[in-house]
mmCIF file of C-alpha atoms and ligand atoms in Angstrom:
data_model
loop_
_atom_site.group_PDB
_atom_site.id
_atom_site.type_symbol
_atom_site.label_atom_id
_atom_site.label_comp_id
_atom_site.label_asym_id
_atom_site.label_seq_id
_atom_site.Cartn_x
_atom_site.Cartn_y
_atom_site.Cartn_z
ATOM 1 C CA MET A 227 1.848 28.167 5.497
ATOM 2 C CA LYS A 228 1.762 24.497 5.996
ATOM 3 C CA ASN A 229 0.920 23.297 9.515
ATOM 4 C CA LYS A 230 2.933 20.479 10.936
ATOM 5 C CA GLN A 231 0.960 17.331 10.084
ATOM 6 C CA GLU A 232 0.732 18.711 6.575
ATOM 7 C CA ASN A 233 4.688 18.629 6.552
ATOM 8 C CA LYS A 234 4.985 15.405 7.985
ATOM 9 C CA ILE A 235 2.267 14.058 5.285
ATOM 10 C CA GLU A 236 4.289 15.516 2.344
ATOM 11 C CA ALA A 237 7.562 14.360 4.131
ATOM 12 C CA ALA A 238 6.373 10.824 4.326
ATOM 13 C CA ILE A 239 5.163 10.748 0.309
ATOM 14 C CA GLN A 240 8.497 12.322 -0.553
ATOM 15 C CA ALA A 241 10.035 9.534 1.216
ATOM 16 C CA LEU A 242 8.034 7.267 -0.350
ATOM 17 C CA ILE A 243 8.743 8.808 -4.079
ATOM 18 C CA SER A 244 12.707 9.093 -3.159
ATOM 19 C CA GLY A 245 12.953 5.734 -1.988
ATOM 20 C CA ASN A 246 11.637 4.103 -5.195
ATOM 21 C CA LYS A 247 13.969 6.115 -6.892
ATOM 22 C CA LYS A 248 16.703 4.795 -5.097
ATOM 23 C CA PHE A 249 15.522 1.753 -5.627
ATOM 24 C CA LEU A 250 15.002 1.721 -9.188
ATOM 25 C CA ASP A 251 18.632 3.340 -9.542
ATOM 26 C CA ALA A 252 20.464 0.712 -7.313
ATOM 27 C CA LYS A 253 22.651 -0.909 -10.140
ATOM 28 C CA LYS A 254 24.041 2.596 -10.881
ATOM 29 C CA SER A 255 24.506 3.817 -7.384
ATOM 30 C CA GLY A 256 25.333 0.521 -5.749
ATOM 31 C CA TYR A 257 22.651 1.118 -3.323
ATOM 32 C CA SER A 258 21.959 -2.515 -1.434
ATOM 33 C CA HIS A 259 19.232 -2.931 0.393
ATOM 34 C CA GLN A 260 20.183 -4.032 3.915
ATOM 35 C CA THR A 261 17.527 -5.647 6.282
ATOM 36 C CA ILE A 262 19.839 -7.137 9.075
ATOM 37 C CA LYS A 263 19.232 -3.948 11.253
ATOM 38 C CA THR A 264 18.335 -3.614 14.518
ATOM 39 C CA VAL A 265 16.710 -0.518 15.949
ATOM 40 C CA PRO A 266 16.238 0.661 19.624
ATOM 41 C CA ALA A 267 13.135 -0.357 20.982
ATOM 42 C CA LYS A 268 12.637 1.878 24.080
ATOM 43 C CA ASN A 269 10.787 4.582 22.033
ATOM 44 C CA GLY A 270 8.203 2.245 20.185
ATOM 45 C CA GLN A 271 7.622 2.291 16.291
ATOM 46 C CA ASN A 272 7.213 5.329 14.368
ATOM 47 C CA PRO A 273 6.702 4.154 10.608
ATOM 48 C CA TYR A 274 6.416 6.989 8.171
ATOM 49 C CA ALA A 275 3.758 5.111 6.153
ATOM 50 C CA VAL A 276 1.408 2.368 5.884
ATOM 51 C CA VAL A 277 1.761 0.261 2.565
ATOM 52 C CA VAL A 278 -1.017 -2.103 1.818
ATOM 53 C CA THR A 279 -0.205 -4.409 -0.748
ATOM 54 C CA CYS A 280 -0.595 -7.511 -2.468
ATOM 55 C CA SER A 281 0.990 -10.675 -0.728
ATOM 56 C CA ASP A 282 2.725 -11.423 -4.399
ATOM 57 C CA SER A 283 6.242 -12.338 -3.579
ATOM 58 C CA ARG A 284 7.652 -10.076 -6.107
ATOM 59 C CA VAL A 285 6.080 -7.006 -4.271
ATOM 60 C CA PRO A 286 8.115 -6.237 -1.059
ATOM 61 C CA PRO A 287 7.430 -2.983 0.077
ATOM 62 C CA GLU A 288 10.708 -2.379 2.160
ATOM 63 C CA HIS A 289 13.023 -3.341 -0.845
ATOM 64 C CA ILE A 290 10.521 -0.960 -3.293
ATOM 65 C CA PHE A 291 10.724 2.077 -1.303
ATOM 66 C CA ALA A 292 14.403 1.411 -0.169
ATOM 67 C CA ALA A 293 13.199 1.393 3.630
ATOM 68 C CA GLY A 294 14.859 0.275 6.514
ATOM 69 C CA ILE A 295 13.217 -1.874 9.685
ATOM 70 C CA GLY A 296 10.611 0.672 11.583
ATOM 71 C CA GLU A 297 9.944 2.551 8.438
ATOM 72 C CA LEU A 298 7.181 1.012 7.043
ATOM 73 C CA PHE A 299 3.841 -0.543 8.286
ATOM 74 C CA VAL A 300 3.226 -3.594 6.177
ATOM 75 C CA ILE A 301 -0.122 -5.174 5.414
ATOM 76 C CA ARG A 302 -0.584 -7.891 2.783
ATOM 77 C CA THR A 303 -3.167 -9.856 1.274
ATOM 78 C CA ALA A 304 -3.293 -11.924 -1.909
ATOM 79 C CA GLY A 305 -4.965 -9.368 -4.744
ATOM 80 C CA ASN A 306 -4.235 -6.297 -1.396
ATOM 81 C CA VAL A 307 -8.017 -7.354 -0.323
ATOM 82 C CA ILE A 308 -9.411 -5.357 2.746
ATOM 83 C CA GLY A 309 -11.046 -6.982 5.200
ATOM 84 C CA ASP A 310 -11.926 -6.472 9.213
ATOM 85 C CA PHE A 311 -8.367 -7.755 10.230
ATOM 86 C CA GLU A 312 -6.832 -5.073 7.773
ATOM 87 C CA LEU A 313 -8.956 -2.177 8.329
ATOM 88 C CA GLY A 314 -7.961 -2.964 12.362
ATOM 89 C CA SER A 315 -4.470 -2.748 11.514
ATOM 90 C CA ILE A 316 -4.522 0.145 9.197
ATOM 91 C CA GLU A 317 -6.679 1.874 12.129
ATOM 92 C CA TYR A 318 -3.762 0.608 14.707
ATOM 93 C CA ALA A 319 -1.299 2.624 12.545
ATOM 94 C CA VAL A 320 -2.789 5.745 11.944
ATOM 95 C CA GLY A 321 -4.937 6.329 15.058
ATOM 96 C CA HIS A 322 -2.157 4.960 17.838
ATOM 97 C CA LEU A 323 1.148 5.043 15.919
ATOM 98 C CA GLY A 324 0.467 8.301 14.095
ATOM 99 C CA THR A 325 1.480 7.338 10.775
ATOM 100 C CA PRO A 326 0.367 9.948 8.453
ATOM 101 C CA VAL A 327 -0.013 8.270 5.058
ATOM 102 C CA VAL A 328 -1.534 4.989 4.210
ATOM 103 C CA LEU A 329 -0.949 3.767 0.495
ATOM 104 C CA VAL A 330 -2.582 0.900 -1.268
ATOM 105 C CA LEU A 331 -0.340 -0.217 -3.741
ATOM 106 C CA GLY A 332 -1.516 -2.893 -6.683
ATOM 107 C CA HIS A 333 0.612 -4.416 -9.356
ATOM 108 C CA ASN A 334 0.564 -5.683 -12.731
ATOM 109 C CA HIS A 335 0.665 -9.045 -13.359
ATOM 110 C CA CYS A 336 -1.637 -10.031 -10.156
ATOM 111 C CA GLY A 337 -2.378 -13.473 -9.784
ATOM 112 C CA ALA A 338 -5.660 -12.529 -7.795
ATOM 113 C CA VAL A 339 -6.878 -10.256 -10.243
ATOM 114 C CA ALA A 340 -6.101 -12.742 -12.915
ATOM 115 C CA ALA A 341 -8.290 -15.271 -11.166
ATOM 116 C CA ALA A 342 -11.035 -12.958 -10.038
ATOM 117 C CA MET A 343 -11.371 -12.285 -14.013
ATOM 118 C CA GLU A 344 -11.467 -16.381 -14.841
ATOM 119 C CA GLY A 345 -14.152 -16.262 -11.701
ATOM 120 C CA HIS A 346 -13.144 -19.267 -10.157
ATOM 121 C CA GLY A 347 -11.257 -20.413 -6.920
ATOM 122 C CA THR A 348 -11.463 -23.090 -4.240
ATOM 123 C CA GLY A 349 -11.576 -23.079 -0.416
ATOM 124 C CA ASN A 350 -10.709 -19.756 0.972
ATOM 125 C CA ILE A 351 -8.960 -18.280 -1.896
ATOM 126 C CA LYS A 352 -12.720 -17.699 -3.303
ATOM 127 C CA LYS A 353 -13.132 -15.347 -0.226
ATOM 128 C CA VAL A 354 -10.306 -13.097 -1.822
ATOM 129 C CA LEU A 355 -11.971 -13.586 -5.337
ATOM 130 C CA ASP A 356 -15.347 -12.599 -3.862
ATOM 131 C CA GLU A 357 -13.901 -9.222 -2.680
ATOM 132 C CA ILE A 358 -12.681 -8.754 -6.116
ATOM 133 C CA MET A 359 -15.139 -9.832 -8.856
ATOM 134 C CA PRO A 360 -17.973 -7.391 -8.214
ATOM 135 C CA VAL A 361 -15.437 -4.488 -8.799
ATOM 136 C CA ILE A 362 -14.227 -5.521 -12.262
ATOM 137 C CA SER A 363 -17.277 -7.356 -13.413
ATOM 138 C CA GLY A 364 -17.647 -6.828 -17.454
ATOM 139 C CA GLU A 365 -14.227 -5.533 -17.842
ATOM 140 C CA LYS A 366 -12.105 -7.388 -19.995
ATOM 141 C CA ASP A 367 -8.963 -5.372 -19.917
ATOM 142 C CA VAL A 368 -6.159 -6.358 -17.369
ATOM 143 C CA ASP A 369 -4.516 -3.506 -16.583
ATOM 144 C CA LYS A 370 -8.186 -1.697 -15.626
ATOM 145 C CA CYS A 371 -9.472 -4.719 -14.062
ATOM 146 C CA GLU A 372 -6.051 -4.073 -11.823
ATOM 147 C CA ASN A 373 -6.683 -1.012 -11.295
ATOM 148 C CA LEU A 374 -10.449 -1.047 -9.967
ATOM 149 C CA ASN A 375 -9.031 -3.307 -7.745
ATOM 150 C CA ILE A 376 -6.751 -0.892 -6.501
ATOM 151 C CA GLU A 377 -9.645 1.940 -6.435
ATOM 152 C CA HIS A 378 -11.658 -0.682 -4.279
ATOM 153 C CA SER A 379 -9.487 -1.505 -1.969
ATOM 154 C CA PHE A 380 -8.860 2.248 -1.412
ATOM 155 C CA TYR A 381 -12.669 3.062 -1.070
ATOM 156 C CA ARG A 382 -13.044 0.076 1.428
ATOM 157 C CA ILE A 383 -10.278 1.721 3.445
ATOM 158 C CA SER A 384 -12.079 5.062 3.490
ATOM 159 C CA GLU A 385 -14.952 3.368 4.687
ATOM 160 C CA SER A 386 -13.390 2.771 8.084
ATOM 161 C CA GLU A 387 -14.647 5.834 10.430
ATOM 162 C CA MET A 388 -11.600 6.196 12.161
ATOM 163 C CA VAL A 389 -9.634 6.895 8.883
ATOM 164 C CA ARG A 390 -12.345 8.943 7.334
ATOM 165 C CA ASP A 391 -12.334 11.313 10.633
ATOM 166 C CA LEU A 392 -8.468 11.529 10.502
ATOM 167 C CA ILE A 393 -8.661 12.285 6.783
ATOM 168 C CA ARG A 394 -11.317 15.132 7.668
ATOM 169 C CA LYS A 395 -9.105 16.592 10.140
ATOM 170 C CA GLY A 396 -6.046 16.978 7.675
ATOM 171 C CA GLU A 397 -4.049 14.093 10.006
ATOM 172 C CA VAL A 398 -4.107 11.467 7.181
ATOM 173 C CA LYS A 399 -3.555 11.065 3.772
ATOM 174 C CA LEU A 400 -4.742 7.858 1.672
ATOM 175 C CA ILE A 401 -2.861 7.628 -1.371
ATOM 176 C CA SER A 402 -2.574 4.901 -4.217
ATOM 177 C CA GLY A 403 -0.460 3.704 -6.944
ATOM 178 C CA LYS A 404 0.577 0.846 -8.803
ATOM 179 C CA TYR A 405 3.957 -1.496 -8.792
ATOM 180 C CA ASP A 406 5.480 -2.738 -12.185
ATOM 181 C CA ILE A 407 7.052 -5.648 -11.571
ATOM 182 C CA GLU A 408 9.148 -5.511 -14.404
ATOM 183 C CA THR A 409 10.679 -2.134 -14.169
ATOM 184 C CA GLY A 410 10.558 -1.885 -10.246
ATOM 185 C CA GLY A 411 8.871 1.505 -10.709
ATOM 186 C CA VAL A 412 5.995 2.781 -8.537
ATOM 187 C CA GLU A 413 3.323 4.542 -10.425
ATOM 188 C CA PHE A 414 1.614 7.138 -7.839
ATOM 189 C CA PHE A 415 -2.133 7.895 -8.999
HETATM 190 ZN ZN1 ZN B 1121 -0.941 -9.476 -6.730
#
């Protein structure tokens, strides 16, 4: 018999899977993404998932998962790299809002990973690449490098004591996946 929290986690993962299916079927079903929608503010926010993904303009989580306003807590950086501000944002969602699922979503044709493979960047871009480069070192296959980078962000999030503790208690589940910008599909790992 599953407890309440396990059901909440499962429902959130199902919402991500079925949301992506809805997005993929949009042409056939006539579904269109409605972003102009207000939500009552008095009860605060109650997102069902945290999505950590790349800033790439072709990877908008609310579209990909056919989600409305108030449903996803989104953190985006180039190459979905994780630093202190990102970790703090994730901790806020899981610790204070009670969001049960954290998804690390990488994608194919990721410019940040490609730049890290080439190994050069200027200004603060270098800081992003510095986070990715050691993880993909020696690997020449783009697809594998992208996957290694997703794995690394996953690892960085699990380094948070608060997140780790909530995972151990069964309150939170950390998952990962990869978005295909050509097909619109998400592969969950
Ligand atoms: Zn990217």
